[in-house]
Coordinates of C-alpha atoms in Angstrom, one line a residue:
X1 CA 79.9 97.8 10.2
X2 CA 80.7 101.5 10.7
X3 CA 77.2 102.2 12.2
X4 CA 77.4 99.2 15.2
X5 CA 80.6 101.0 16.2
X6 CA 78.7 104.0 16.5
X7 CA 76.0 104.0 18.6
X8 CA 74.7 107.5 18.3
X9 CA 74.4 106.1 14.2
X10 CA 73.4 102.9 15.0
X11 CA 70.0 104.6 17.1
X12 CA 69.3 107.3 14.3
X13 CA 69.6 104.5 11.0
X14 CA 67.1 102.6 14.0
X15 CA 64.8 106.0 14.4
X16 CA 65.5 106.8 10.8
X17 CA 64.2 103.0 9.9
X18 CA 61.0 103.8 12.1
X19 CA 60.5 106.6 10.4
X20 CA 60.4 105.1 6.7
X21 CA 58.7 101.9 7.9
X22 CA 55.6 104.0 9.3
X23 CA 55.6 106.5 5.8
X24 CA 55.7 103.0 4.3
X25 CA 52.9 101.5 6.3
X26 CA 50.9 105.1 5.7
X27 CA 50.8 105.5 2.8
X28 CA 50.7 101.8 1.4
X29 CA 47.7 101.0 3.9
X30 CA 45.9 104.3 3.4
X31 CA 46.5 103.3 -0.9
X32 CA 44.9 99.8 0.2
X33 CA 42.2 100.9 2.0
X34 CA 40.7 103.6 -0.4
X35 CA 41.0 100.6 -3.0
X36 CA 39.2 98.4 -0.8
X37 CA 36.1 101.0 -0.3
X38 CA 35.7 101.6 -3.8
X39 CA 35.8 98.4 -4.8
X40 CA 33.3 97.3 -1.9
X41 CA 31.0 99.8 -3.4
X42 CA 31.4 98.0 -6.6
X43 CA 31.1 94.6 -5.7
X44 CA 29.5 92.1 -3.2
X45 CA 30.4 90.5 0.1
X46 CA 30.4 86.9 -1.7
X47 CA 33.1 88.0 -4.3
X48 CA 35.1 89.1 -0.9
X49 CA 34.5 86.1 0.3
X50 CA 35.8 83.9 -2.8
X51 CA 39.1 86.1 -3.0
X52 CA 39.9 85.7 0.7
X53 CA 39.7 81.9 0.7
X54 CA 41.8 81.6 -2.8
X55 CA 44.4 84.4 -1.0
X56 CA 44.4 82.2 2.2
X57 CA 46.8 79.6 -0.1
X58 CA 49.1 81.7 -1.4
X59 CA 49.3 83.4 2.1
X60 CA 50.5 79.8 3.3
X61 CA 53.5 79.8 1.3
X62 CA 54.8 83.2 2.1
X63 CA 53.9 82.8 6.1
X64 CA 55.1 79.5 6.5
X65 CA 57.8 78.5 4.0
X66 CA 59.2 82.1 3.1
X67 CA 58.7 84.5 6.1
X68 CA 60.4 81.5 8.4
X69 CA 63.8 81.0 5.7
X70 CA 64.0 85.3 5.9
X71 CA 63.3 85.3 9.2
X72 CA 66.4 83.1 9.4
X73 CA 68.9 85.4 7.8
X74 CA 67.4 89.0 9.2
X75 CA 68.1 87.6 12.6
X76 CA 71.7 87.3 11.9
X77 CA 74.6 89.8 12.8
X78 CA 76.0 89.8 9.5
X79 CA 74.3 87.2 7.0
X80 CA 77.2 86.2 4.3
X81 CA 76.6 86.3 0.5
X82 CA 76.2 82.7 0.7
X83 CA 73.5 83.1 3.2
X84 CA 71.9 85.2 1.1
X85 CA 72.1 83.2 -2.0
X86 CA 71.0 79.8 -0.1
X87 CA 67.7 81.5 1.4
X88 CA 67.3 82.8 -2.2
X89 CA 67.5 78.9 -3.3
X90 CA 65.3 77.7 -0.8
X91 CA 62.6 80.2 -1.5
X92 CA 62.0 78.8 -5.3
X93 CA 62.8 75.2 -4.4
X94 CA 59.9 75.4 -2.9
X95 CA 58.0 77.9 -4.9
X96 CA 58.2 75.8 -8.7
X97 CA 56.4 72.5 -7.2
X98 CA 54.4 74.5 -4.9
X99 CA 52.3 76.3 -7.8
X100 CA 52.3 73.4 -9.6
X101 CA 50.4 71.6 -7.2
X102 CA 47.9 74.4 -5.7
X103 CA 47.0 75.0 -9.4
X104 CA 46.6 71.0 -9.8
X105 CA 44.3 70.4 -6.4
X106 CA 42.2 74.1 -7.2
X107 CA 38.9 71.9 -8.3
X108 CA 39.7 70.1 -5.1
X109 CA 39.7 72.8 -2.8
X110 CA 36.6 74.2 -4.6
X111 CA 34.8 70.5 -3.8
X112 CA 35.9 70.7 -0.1
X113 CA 35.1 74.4 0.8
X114 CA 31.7 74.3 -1.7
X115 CA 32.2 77.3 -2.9
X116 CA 31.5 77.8 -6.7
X117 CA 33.9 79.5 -9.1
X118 CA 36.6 78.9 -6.1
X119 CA 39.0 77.2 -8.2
X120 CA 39.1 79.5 -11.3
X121 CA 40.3 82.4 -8.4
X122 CA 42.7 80.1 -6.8
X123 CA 44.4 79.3 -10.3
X124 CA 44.5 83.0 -10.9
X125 CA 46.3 84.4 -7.8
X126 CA 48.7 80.9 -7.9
X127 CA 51.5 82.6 -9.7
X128 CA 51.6 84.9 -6.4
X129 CA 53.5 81.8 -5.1
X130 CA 56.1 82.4 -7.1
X131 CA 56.7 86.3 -7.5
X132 CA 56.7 85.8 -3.6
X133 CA 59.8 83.0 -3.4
X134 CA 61.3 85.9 -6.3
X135 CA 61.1 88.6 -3.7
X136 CA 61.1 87.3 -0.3
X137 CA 65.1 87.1 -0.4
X138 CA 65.5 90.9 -1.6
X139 CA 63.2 91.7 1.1
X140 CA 65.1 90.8 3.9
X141 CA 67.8 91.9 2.7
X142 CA 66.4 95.4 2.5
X143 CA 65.0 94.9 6.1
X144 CA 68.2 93.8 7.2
X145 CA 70.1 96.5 6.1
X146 CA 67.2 98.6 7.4
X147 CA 66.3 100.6 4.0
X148 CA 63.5 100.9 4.7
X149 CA 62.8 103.6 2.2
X150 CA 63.1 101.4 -0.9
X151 CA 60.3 99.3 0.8
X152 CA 58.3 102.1 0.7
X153 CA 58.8 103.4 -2.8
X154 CA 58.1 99.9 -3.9
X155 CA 55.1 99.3 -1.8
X156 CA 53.6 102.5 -2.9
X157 CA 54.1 102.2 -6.7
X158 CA 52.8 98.4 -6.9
X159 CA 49.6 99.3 -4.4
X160 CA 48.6 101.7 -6.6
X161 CA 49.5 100.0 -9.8
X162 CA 47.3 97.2 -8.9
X163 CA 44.4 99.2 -7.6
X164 CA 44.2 100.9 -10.6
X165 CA 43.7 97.5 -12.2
X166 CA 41.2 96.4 -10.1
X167 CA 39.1 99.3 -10.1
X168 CA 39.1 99.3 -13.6
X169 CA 37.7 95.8 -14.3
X170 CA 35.2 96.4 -11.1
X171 CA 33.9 99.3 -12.9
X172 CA 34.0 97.5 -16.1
X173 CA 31.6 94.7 -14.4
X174 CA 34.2 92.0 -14.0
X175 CA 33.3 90.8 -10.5
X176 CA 35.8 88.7 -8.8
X177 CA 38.4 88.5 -12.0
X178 CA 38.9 92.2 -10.9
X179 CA 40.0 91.3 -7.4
X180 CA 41.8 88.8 -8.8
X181 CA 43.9 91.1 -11.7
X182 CA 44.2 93.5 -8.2
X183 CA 46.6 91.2 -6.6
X184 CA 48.6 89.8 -9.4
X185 CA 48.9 93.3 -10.8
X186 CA 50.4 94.3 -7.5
X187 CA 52.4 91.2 -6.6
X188 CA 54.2 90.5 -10.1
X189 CA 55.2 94.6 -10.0
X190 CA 56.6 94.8 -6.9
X191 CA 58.8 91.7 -7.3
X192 CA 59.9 93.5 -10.6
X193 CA 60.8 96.8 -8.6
X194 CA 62.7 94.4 -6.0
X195 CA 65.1 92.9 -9.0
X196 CA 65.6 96.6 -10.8
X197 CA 66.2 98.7 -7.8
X198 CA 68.0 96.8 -5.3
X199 CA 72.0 96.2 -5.7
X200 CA 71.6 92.5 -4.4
X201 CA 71.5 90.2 -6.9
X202 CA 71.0 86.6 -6.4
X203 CA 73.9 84.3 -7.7
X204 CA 75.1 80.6 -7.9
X205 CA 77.4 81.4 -4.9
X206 CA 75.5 79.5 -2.5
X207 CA 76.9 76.6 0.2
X208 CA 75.5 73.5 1.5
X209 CA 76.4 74.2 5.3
X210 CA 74.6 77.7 5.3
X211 CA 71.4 76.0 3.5
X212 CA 71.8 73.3 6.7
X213 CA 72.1 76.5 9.1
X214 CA 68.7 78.4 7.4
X215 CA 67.1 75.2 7.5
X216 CA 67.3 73.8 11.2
X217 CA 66.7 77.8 12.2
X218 CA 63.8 78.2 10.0
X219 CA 62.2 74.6 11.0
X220 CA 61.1 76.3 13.9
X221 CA 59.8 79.3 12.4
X222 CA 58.4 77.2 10.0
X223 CA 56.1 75.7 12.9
X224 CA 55.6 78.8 14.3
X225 CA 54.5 80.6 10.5
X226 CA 52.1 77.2 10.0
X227 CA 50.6 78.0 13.5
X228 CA 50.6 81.6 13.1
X229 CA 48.5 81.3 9.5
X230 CA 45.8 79.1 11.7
X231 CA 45.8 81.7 13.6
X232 CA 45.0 84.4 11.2
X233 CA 43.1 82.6 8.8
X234 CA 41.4 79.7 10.7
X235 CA 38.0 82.0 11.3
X236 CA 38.0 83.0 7.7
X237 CA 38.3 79.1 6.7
X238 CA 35.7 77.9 9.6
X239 CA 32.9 80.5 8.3
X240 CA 33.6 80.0 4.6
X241 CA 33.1 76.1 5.0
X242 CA 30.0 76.5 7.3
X243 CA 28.1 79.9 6.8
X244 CA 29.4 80.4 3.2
X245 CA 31.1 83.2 1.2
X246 CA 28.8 85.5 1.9
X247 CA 29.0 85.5 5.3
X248 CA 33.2 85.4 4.6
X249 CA 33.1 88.5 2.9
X250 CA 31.2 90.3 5.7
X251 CA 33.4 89.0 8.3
X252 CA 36.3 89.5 6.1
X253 CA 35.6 93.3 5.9
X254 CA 34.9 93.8 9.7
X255 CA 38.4 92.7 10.2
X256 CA 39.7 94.8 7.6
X257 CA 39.4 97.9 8.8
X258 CA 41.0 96.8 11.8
X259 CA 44.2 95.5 10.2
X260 CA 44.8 98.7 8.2
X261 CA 44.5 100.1 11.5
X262 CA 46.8 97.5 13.2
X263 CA 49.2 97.7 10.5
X264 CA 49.8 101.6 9.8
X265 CA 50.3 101.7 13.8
X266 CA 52.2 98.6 14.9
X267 CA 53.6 96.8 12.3
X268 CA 55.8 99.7 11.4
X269 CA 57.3 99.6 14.5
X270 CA 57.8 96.2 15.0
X271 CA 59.1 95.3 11.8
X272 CA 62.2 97.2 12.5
X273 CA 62.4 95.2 16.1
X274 CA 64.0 92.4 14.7
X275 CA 67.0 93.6 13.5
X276 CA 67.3 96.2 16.2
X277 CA 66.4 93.7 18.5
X278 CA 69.0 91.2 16.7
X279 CA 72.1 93.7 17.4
X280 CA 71.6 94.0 20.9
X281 CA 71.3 90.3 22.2
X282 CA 74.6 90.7 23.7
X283 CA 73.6 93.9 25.5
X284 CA 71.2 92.9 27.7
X285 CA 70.4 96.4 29.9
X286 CA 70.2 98.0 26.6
X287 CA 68.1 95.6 25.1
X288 CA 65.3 95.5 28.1
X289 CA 65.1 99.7 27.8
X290 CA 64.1 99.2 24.2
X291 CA 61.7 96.2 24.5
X292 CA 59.7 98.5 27.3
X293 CA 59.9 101.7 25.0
X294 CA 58.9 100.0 22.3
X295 CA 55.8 98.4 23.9
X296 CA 55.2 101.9 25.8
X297 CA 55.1 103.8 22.2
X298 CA 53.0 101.1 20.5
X299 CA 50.8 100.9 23.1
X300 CA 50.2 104.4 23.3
X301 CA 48.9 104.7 20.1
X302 CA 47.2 101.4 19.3
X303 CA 45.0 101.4 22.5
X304 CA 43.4 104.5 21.6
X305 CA 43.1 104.0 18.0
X306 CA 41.3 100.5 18.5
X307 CA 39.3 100.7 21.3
X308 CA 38.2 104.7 19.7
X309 CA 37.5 102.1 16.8
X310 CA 35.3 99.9 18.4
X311 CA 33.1 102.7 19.6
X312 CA 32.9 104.3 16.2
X313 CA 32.8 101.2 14.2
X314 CA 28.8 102.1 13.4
X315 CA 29.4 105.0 12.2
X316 CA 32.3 104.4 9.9
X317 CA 31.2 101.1 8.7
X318 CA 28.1 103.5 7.3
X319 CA 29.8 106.3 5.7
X320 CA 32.9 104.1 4.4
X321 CA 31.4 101.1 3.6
X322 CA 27.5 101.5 2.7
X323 CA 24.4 99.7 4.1
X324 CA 25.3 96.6 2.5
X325 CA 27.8 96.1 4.6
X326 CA 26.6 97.4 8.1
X327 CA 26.6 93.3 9.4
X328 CA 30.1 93.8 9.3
X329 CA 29.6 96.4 12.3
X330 CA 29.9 93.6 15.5
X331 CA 32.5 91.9 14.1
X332 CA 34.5 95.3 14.0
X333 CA 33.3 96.5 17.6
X334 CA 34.5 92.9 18.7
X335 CA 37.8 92.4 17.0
X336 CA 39.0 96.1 17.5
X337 CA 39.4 95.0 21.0
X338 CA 41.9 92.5 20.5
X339 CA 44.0 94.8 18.0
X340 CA 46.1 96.7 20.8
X341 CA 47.3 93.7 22.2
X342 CA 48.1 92.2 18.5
X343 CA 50.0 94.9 18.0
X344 CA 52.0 94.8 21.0
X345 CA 52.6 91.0 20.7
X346 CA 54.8 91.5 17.6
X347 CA 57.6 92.3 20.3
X348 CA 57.3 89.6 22.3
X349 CA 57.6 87.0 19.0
X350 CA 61.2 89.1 18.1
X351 CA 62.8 88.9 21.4
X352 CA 62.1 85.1 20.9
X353 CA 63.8 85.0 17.9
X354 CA 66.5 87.4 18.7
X355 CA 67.4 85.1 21.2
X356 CA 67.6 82.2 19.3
X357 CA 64.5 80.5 21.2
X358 CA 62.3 79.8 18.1
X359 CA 60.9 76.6 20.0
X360 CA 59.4 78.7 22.5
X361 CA 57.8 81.0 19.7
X362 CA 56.7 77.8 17.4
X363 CA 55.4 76.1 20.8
X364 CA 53.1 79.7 22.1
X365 CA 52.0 79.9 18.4
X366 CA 51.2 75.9 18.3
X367 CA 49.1 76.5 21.7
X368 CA 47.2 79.4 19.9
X369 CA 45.8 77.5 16.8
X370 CA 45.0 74.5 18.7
X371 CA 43.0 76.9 20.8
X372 CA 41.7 78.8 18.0
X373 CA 40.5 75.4 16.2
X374 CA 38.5 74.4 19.1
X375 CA 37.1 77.8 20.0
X376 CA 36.5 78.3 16.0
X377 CA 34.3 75.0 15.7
X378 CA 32.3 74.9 18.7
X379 CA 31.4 78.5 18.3
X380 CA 31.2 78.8 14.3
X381 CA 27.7 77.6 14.6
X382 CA 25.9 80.5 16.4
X383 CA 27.3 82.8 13.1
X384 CA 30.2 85.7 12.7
X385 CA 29.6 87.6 15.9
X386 CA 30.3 84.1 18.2
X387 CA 33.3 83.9 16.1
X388 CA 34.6 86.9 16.8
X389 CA 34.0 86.9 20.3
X390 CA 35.8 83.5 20.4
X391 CA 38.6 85.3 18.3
X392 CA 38.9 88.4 20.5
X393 CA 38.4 86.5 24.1
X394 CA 41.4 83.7 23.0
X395 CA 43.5 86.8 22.2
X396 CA 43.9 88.4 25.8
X397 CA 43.5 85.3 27.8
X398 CA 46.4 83.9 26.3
X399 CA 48.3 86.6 25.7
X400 CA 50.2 87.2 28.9
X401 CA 51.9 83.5 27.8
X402 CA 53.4 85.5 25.4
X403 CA 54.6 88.5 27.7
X404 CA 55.7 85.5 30.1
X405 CA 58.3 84.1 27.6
X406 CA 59.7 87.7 26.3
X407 CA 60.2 89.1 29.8
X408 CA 61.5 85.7 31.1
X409 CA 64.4 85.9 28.8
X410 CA 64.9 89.4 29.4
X411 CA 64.9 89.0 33.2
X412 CA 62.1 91.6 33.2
X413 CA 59.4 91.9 36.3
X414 CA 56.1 91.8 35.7
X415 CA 55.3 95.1 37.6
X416 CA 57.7 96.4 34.7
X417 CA 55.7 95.8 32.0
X418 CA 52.2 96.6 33.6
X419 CA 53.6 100.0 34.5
X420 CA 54.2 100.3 30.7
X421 CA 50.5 99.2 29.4
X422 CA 47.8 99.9 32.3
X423 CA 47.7 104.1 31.6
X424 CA 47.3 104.0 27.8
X425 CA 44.8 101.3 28.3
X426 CA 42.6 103.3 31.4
X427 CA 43.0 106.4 29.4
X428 CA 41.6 104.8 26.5
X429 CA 38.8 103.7 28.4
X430 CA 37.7 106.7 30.0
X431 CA 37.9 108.5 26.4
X432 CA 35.2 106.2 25.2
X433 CA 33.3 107.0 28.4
X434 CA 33.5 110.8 27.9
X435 CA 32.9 110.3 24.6
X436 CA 29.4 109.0 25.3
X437 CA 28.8 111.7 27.5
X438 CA 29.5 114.1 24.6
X439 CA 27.7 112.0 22.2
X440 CA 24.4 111.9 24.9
X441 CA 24.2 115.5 25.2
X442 CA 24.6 116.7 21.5
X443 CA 22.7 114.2 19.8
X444 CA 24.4 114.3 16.8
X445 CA 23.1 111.9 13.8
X446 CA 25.0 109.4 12.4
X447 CA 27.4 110.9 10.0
X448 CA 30.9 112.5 9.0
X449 CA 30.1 115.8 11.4
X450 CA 29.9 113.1 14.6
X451 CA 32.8 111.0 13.6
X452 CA 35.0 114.2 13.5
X453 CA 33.4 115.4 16.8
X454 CA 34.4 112.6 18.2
X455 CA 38.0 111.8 16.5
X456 CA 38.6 115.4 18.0
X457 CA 37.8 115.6 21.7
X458 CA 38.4 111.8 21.9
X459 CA 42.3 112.8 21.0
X460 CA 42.3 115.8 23.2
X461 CA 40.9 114.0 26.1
X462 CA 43.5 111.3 25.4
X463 CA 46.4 113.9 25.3
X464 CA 45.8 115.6 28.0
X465 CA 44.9 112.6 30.3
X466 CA 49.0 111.0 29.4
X467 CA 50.0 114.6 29.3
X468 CA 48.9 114.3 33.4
X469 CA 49.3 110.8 34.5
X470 CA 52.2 109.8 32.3
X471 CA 56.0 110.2 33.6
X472 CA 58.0 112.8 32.3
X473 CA 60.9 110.3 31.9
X474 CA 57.9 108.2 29.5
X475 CA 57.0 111.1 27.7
X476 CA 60.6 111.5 26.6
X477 CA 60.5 108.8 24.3
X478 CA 58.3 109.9 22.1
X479 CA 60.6 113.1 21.9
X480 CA 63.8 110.9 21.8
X481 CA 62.8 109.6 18.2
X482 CA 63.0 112.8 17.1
X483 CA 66.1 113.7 18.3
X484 CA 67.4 110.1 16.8
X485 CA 66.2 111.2 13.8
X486 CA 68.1 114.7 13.7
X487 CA 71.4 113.0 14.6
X488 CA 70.9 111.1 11.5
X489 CA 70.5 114.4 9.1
X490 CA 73.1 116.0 10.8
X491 CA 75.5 113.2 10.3

């Protein structure tokens, strides 16, 4: 309560949140991605491929059912115990039946899909339905009350926990029970960190009229989290069902390189937006200055780091992933493309729900599946690359819906935001022209000495081009975290 009344403490527990949610992010995603290249090296695309289908229906559950019931309570002011309590109930109402009847229909989703030994995976990574409806509750909670630091701990601990596991069995010539043992492992330990560490313990103190509130608030989410997982997943389904696992798994790893990317650089950021976003509905000036900073930072260092990605993607694919995998190299060099905007977009989808307009959020995200669908079957049959070129083209030609509908509510100009997104992007651009240039003239094989060539005058020809063209007011944003950040210490 203290800290709204203040704002000079309300900005540094937002900087200081920021902070934590990147380290969080770091080091969880760089602990993620080492697992994933030594485990690639150990196994094949088509085990990839298995384990992303089986994950695809356990991810339904949290993205749809849970993330829309916390959504619901980490929007709120000051959510009451009982809010708490109800989500809490609503989360394992529907997690009990829920594993019961994805391990009941596994042989039929293994019938459907035709891929063999699907259902033996799906029936190992069901339980992650539950340890999920355990934990979702205690993670708002913590993201609510923006501690952002035990997130991190716990993230780091049960990443590494279940790598270790994985690798282990990998080595030990387990195949896909490995990947399997890799995310139970690191699902059932960081719902058990959750229910030591944190000082929130659910109880029966729960009422019917908030569980009617989280309901007809989360309805929409809901909508919006069932559209959102078509979204994501739709591609992953569409290739599995027609070009087979194989194929999944290749595709499957040309994206993730770019979501470790997406999420150590954006996701930090905006997972602190709702509830910063949340306390400033009724300060509308305020809340505009932030929406545009935030985009401006985010920005700033996605557009770079994907589109650099996209012109390295050759080269990384080879010395991170191995030959085996160099198909994936396209589909990298074609999603990468879309990932600044995805990372941007996060904003757009809090100030909708900050706002209380989750119809408009559920509608946009209904728009993109049904577009995604269609796109998705009438290109799935020309292979991964059409697939991904349908992906990354859907992505910006609908995104400026999305802007449309944030900066709408905020009574926010187009020129606005432009003026916040067109440098970063131009300057990203050009540095993937000089880097060609660079590349032309030293002729450097394919290999770690290039990529750190080009990491390195690729960020100093980035630097100094928003060092020139950027604003000095811009440029004091960056520094302005900082000084957030101090004012928190020093209180």
């Amino acid at each position: 309560m203290a800290t709204e009344n203040n704002p000079n403490k309300h900005r540094a527990s937002l900087a200081s949140g920021a902070i934590w949610s990147l380290l969080s992010n770091l080091f969880s995603q760089i602990i993620t991605f080492v697992i994933f290249l030594v485990l690639a090296r150990l196994l094949s695309p088509h085990l990839y491929g298995v384990l992303s289908v089986a994950i695809m229906v356990t991810l339904f559950f949290r993205t749809v059912f849970y993330d829309s019931i916390a959504t619901a309570i980490v929007r709120k002011k000051e959510p009451s115990v009982e809010d708490y309590n109800s989500a809490f109930l609503l989360c394992n109402l529907i997690a009990v039946p829920g594993v019961i009847v994805v391990y009941v229909l596994a042989d039929f989703f293994e019938r459907v899909m035709g891929i063999e030994g699907l259902a033996t995976v799906v029936r190992g990574t069901c339980i992650i339905i539950v340890t999920s409806g355990l934990s979702r509750t205690h993670e708002a909670w913590l993201t609510h009350n923006m501690q952002f630091k035990a997130l991190a701990i716990r993230s780091v601990i049960s990443i590494t926990l279940g790598g270790i596991v994985g690798i282990y069995f990998a080595w030990k010539g387990m195949g896909v029970t490995a990947l399997v043992l890799q995310q139970v492992v690191t699902n059932v330990s960081a719902t058990v960190i959750l229910w030591i560490t944190i000082p929130w313990k659910p109880s029966m103190q729960y009422s019917k009229q908030s569980m009617k509130e989280l309901l007809s608030y989360s309805k929409h989410v809901a909508l919006s989290g069932f559209t959102n997982f078509m979204n994501q997943n739709s591609d992953i389904a569409f290739i599995s069902y027609f070009l087979g696992s194989s194929a999944s798994g290749i595709y499957f790893a040309g994206k993730r390189i770019v979501n470790t990317v997406n999420t150590v650089l954006s996701f930090a950021l905006s997972r602190i937006s709702l509830p910063a976003f949340s306390r400033l509905r009724d300060q509308l000036p305020e809340f505009r200055k932030r929406y545009l900073n935030a985009v401006f930072i985010t920005i700033s260092a996605t557009a770079p780091a994907f589109i650099g990605l996209s012109y390295l993607s050759y080269d990384l694919t080879l010395q991170l992933l191995g030959i085996k995998w160099i198909e994936s190299v396209p589909v990298m060099q074609i999603v990468s493309f879309a990932g600044f905007i995805t990372s941007i977009g996060y904003y757009n989808n809090s100030v909708m729900f900050a706002l209380d307009k989750p119809n408009w959020q559920a509608k946009l995200t209904m728009l993109y599946a049904i577009s995604n669908v269609v796109a998705f079957l009438i290109f799935v049959k020309y292979g991964i690359i059409a697939v991904a070129l349908a992906f990354t083209l859907r992505t910006i030609l609908l995104y400026p819906i999305s802007v449309w509908c944030a900066i709408t509510l905020l009574n926010i100009t187009w020129r606005q935001y432009m003026a916040e997104i067109t440098k970063p992007i131009l300057g990203s651009l050009l540095m993937c022209v000089f880097l060609w240039g660079v590349d032309s003239l030293l002729k450097l094989e394919s290999g770690w000495l290039k990529i750190s060539v080009d990491i390195i005058l690729g960020g100093a020809f980035y630097l100094v081009f928003t060092l020139v063209f950027t604003r000095k007011d811009k440029l004091g944003v960056f520094f302005s975290m900082a000084n957030k950040l101090k004012v928190k210490k020093a209180a």
